[in-house]
XYZ file of C-alpha atoms in Angstrom:
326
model
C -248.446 12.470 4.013
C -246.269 11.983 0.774
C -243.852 14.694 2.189
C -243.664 12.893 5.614
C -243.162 9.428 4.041
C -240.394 10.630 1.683
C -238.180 11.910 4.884
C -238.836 8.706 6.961
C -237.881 6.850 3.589
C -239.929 3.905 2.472
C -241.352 1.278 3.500
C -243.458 2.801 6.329
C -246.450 1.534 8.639
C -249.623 3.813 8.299
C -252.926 3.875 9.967
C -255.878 5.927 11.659
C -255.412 6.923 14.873
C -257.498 5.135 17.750
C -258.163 2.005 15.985
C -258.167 -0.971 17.601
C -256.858 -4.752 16.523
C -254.547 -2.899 13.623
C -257.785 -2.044 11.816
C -257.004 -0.313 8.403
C -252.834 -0.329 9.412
C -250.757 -1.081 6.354
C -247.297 -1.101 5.067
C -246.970 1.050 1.989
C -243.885 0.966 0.017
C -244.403 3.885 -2.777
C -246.289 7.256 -3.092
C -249.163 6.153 -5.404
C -250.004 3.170 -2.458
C -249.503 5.777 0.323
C -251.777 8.347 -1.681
C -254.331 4.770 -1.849
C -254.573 4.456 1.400
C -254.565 8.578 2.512
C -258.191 8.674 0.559
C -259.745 5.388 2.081
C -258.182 6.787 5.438
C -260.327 9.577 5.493
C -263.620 7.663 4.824
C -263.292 6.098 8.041
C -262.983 9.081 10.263
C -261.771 12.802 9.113
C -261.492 13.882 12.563
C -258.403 12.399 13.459
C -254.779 12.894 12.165
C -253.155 9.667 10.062
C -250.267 8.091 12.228
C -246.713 7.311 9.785
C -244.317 5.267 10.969
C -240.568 4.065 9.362
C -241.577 0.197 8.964
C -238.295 -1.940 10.131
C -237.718 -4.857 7.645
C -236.523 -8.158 9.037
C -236.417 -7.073 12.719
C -237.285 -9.088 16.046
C -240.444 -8.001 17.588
C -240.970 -8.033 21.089
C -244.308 -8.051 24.060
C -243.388 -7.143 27.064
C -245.591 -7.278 30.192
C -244.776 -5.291 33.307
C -246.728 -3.992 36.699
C -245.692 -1.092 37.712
C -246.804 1.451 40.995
C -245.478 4.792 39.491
C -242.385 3.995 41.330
C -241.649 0.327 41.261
C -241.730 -1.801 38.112
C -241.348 -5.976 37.609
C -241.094 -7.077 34.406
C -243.822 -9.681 34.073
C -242.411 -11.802 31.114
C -240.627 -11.063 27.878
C -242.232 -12.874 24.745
C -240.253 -13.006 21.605
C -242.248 -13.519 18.117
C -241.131 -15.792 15.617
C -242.845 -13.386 12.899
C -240.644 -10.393 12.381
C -242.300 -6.738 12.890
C -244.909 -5.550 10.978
C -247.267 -8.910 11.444
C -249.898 -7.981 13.914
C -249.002 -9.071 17.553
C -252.192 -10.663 18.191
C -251.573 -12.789 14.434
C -247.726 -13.779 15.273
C -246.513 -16.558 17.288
C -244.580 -15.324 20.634
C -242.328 -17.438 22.851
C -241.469 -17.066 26.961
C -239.098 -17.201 27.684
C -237.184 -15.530 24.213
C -235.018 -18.008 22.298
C -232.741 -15.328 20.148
C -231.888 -12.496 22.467
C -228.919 -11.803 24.253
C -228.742 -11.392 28.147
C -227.369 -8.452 27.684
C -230.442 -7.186 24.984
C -232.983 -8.298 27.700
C -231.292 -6.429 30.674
C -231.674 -3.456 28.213
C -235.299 -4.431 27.382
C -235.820 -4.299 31.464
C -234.315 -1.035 32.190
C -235.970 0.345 29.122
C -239.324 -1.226 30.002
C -238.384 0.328 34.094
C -237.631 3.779 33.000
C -240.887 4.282 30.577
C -243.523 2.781 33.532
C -241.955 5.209 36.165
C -242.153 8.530 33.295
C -245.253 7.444 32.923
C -246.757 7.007 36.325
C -248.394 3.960 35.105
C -250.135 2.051 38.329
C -251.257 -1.290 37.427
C -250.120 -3.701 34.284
C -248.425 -2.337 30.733
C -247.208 -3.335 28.023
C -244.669 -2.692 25.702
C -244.175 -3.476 22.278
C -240.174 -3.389 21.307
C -238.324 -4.181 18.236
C -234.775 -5.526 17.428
C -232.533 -4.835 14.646
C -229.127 -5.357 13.878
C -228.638 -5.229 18.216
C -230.554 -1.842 18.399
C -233.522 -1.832 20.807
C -236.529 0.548 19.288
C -239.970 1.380 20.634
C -243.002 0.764 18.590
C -245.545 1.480 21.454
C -246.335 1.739 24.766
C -250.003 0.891 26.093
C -250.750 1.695 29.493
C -253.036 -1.286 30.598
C -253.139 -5.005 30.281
C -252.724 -6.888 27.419
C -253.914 -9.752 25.483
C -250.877 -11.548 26.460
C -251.797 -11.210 30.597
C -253.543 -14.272 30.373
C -250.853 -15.817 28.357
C -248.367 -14.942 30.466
C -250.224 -15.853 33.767
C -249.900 -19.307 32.714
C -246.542 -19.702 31.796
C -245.495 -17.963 34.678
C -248.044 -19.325 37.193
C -248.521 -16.050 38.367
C -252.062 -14.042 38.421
C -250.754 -11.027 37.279
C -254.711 -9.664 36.858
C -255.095 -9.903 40.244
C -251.513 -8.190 41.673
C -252.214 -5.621 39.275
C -255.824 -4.834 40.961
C -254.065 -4.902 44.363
C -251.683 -2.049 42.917
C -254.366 -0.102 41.758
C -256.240 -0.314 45.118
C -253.217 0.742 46.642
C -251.004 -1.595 47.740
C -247.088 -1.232 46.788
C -245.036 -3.963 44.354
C -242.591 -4.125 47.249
C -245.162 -5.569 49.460
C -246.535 -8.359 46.983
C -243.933 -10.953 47.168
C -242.704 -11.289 43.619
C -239.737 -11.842 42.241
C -238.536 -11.330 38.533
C -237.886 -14.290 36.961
C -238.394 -16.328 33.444
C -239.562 -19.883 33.551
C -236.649 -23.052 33.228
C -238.812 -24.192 30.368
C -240.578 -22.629 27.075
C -243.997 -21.714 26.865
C -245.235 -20.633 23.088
C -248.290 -19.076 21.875
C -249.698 -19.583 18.663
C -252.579 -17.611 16.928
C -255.424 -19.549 15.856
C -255.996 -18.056 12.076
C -259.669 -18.454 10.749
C -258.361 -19.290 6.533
C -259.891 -22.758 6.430
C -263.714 -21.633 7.658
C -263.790 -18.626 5.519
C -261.499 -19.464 1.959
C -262.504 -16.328 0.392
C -260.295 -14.534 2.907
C -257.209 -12.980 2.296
C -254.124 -15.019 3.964
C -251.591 -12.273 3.806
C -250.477 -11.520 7.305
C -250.420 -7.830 7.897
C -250.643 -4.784 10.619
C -253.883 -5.705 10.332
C -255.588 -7.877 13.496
C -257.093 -11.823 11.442
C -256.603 -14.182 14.324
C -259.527 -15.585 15.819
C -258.220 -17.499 18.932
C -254.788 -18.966 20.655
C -252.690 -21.965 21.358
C -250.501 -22.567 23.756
C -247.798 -25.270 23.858
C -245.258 -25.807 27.013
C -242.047 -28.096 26.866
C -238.505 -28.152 27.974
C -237.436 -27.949 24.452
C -238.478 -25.149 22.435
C -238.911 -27.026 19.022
C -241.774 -29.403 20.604
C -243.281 -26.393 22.955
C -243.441 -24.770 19.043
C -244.850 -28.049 17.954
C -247.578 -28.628 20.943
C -248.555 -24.893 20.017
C -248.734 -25.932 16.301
C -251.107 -29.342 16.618
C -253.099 -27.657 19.567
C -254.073 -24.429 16.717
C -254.969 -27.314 14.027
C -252.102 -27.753 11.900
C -251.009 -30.867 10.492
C -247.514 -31.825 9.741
C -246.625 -33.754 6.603
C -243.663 -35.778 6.962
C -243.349 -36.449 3.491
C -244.293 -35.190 -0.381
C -243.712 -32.138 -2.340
C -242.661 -29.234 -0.460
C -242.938 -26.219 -2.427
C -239.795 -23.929 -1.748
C -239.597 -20.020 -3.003
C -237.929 -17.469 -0.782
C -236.459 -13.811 -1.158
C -232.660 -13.171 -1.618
C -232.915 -12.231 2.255
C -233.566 -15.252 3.292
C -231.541 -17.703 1.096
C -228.896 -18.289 3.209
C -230.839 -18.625 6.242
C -233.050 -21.438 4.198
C -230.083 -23.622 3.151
C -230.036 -25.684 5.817
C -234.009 -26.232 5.743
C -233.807 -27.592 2.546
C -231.388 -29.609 3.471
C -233.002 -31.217 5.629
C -236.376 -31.167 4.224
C -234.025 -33.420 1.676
C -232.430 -36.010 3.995
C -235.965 -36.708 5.575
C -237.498 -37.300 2.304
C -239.287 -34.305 0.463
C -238.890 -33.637 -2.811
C -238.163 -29.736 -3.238
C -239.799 -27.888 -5.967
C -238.421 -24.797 -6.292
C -239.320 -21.715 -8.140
C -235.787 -20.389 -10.793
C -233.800 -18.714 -8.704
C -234.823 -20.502 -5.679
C -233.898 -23.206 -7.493
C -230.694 -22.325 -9.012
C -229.193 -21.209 -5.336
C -230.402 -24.583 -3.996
C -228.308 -26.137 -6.813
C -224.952 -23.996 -6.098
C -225.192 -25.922 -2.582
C -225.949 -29.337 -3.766
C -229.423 -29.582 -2.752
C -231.626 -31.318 -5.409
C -235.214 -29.563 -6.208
C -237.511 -29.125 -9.354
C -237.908 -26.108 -10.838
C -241.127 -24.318 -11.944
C -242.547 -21.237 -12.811
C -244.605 -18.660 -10.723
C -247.897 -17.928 -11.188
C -247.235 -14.839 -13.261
C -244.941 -16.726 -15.666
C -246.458 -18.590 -18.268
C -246.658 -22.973 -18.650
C -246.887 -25.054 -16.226
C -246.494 -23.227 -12.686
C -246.630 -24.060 -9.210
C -250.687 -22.978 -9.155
C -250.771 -26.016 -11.431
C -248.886 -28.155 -8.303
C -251.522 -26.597 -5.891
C -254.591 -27.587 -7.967
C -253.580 -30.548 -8.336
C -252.818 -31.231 -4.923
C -249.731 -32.504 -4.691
C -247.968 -30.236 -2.299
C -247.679 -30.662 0.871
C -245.881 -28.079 2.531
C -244.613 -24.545 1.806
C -241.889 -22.207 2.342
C -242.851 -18.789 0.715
C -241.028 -15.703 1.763
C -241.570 -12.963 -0.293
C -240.012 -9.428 0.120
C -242.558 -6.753 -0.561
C -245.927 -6.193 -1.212
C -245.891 -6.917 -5.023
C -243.920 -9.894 -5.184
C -246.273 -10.964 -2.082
C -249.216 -11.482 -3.872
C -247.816 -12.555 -7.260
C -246.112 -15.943 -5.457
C -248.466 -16.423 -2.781
């Protein structure tokens, strides 16, 4: 496994085969986790070979839905997540129509999704899992049968997809049904309904691994209050003022200035971990700084315990640094 890690280069997805829900997946970024997880691996079944994958950092993840008759294929509906790959699909926001990608990166995402149902000779619904990065389209799987997301993307689509795809199975033709491929005029957004506040002991880290317990789903002609209905309809509340904790990789810096910026002009008061902090200051954004909860003195655990914060931005990079500032 160390051998076949070491050639893909690090970081890389692992798990048992023929799990379901990401069970046991994880993203392993050295030989000493990747030996870790090899032993546990093989307590849960010894009969089966250990899948390794390359792990893509800060690419676009994509579902795509599609009935197919083995000959001819419609693309049901192409959902774009707002978490990049390596969050579970079933944990990670997704929004129909996409709001990032190209027309000529979904036209690309349709022929691709085309050509695997016919070398397949899949007859009924599929989906495909995709991923985006730096404008190259990749494959992370392909499953052969209907999705979570059917239901999901009935609704938006206010098509029964369920019930074509029976007809196609009983032998009718996707010619004959009457469909045409198209993406809604407005944005539909599903959000995963996350089970942290009934069970605290759990671990929040988002991972390969399946935690949601249930979806939202928010529709608008605007995508930032279809995101929003989502939001309030999965039970989260949106401070619109306080302390709003701020500490996020060097990958994402740039990307965050404006954020702060305007977390700033509508009234939060940043506090911002050092070199957070520091960046924010080269671009004349105002925040406090404080310490992690590693460092010593006061540190932002302090902030948390005391309750004063009322929103956070966190992005770490890695799994080290993810648990030392969450």
């Amino acid at each position: 496994a160390i051998e076949v890690a070491n050639r893909i280069k690090y970081p890389v997805v692992v798990r048992p085969s023929f799990v379901l829900g990401g069970a046991f997946m994880d993203i392993v970024y050295n030989d000493k986790d990747l030996a870790t997880f090899v032993a546990k691996a093989k307590t849960i079944n010894d009969k089966h070979p250990i899948l390794i994958d390359k792990y893509l950092e800060q690419a676009k993840e994509l579902d795509v839905d599609a009935l197919s008759d083995g000959e001819t294929c419609i693309v049901a509906g192409i959902m774009e997540h707002i978490e990049p790959a390596g969050i579970h699909s079933g944990d990670s926001a997704c929004v129909l129509p996409p709001f990032s990608l190209s027309d000529a990166m979904q036209t690309q995402i349709k022929d691709a999704t085309r050509k695997l149902a016919k070398a397949l000779n899949v007859k009924g619904l599929l989906n495909i899992q995709f991923a985006v990065k730096e404008d190259t389209l990749y494959i992370i799987e392909v499953n052969p049968r209907a999705s979570r997301t059917v239901p999901f993307v009935s609704k938006a689509t206010g098509v029964s997809w369920a019930k074509l795809a029976t007809r196609v199975i009983m032998g009718e033709r996707v010619c004959d049904l009457a469909i045409t491929e198209g993406m809604p005029s407005y944005y539909c957004v599903k959000e995963a309904v996350l089970p942290f506040n009934k069970f605290p002991q759990s671990d929040i880290l988002l991972s390969p691994e399946m935690k949601s317990t249930g979806e939202s789903m928010g529709i608008d002609a605007s995508f930032p209050l279809a995101l929003y209905k989502a939001q309030v309809s999965a039970g989260q509340t949106f401070p619109v003022a306080g302390k709003a904790f701020v500490s996020v990789g060097d990958q994402d810096k740039d990307a965050f200035v404006p954020i702060a910026d305007q977390l700033s002009k509508i009234g939060f008061t940043l506090i911002a971990t050092e070199g957070t902090c520091h960046f924010l200051k080269q671009h004349n954004i105002n925040s406090i700084p404080v310490g992690k909860i590693s460092e010593e003195g006061d540190s932002i655990l302090d902030y948390f315990n005391r309750k004063e914060i009322a929103l956070a931005f966190n992005t770490p990079s890695g799994k080290i640094s993810n648990k030392d500032e969450i």
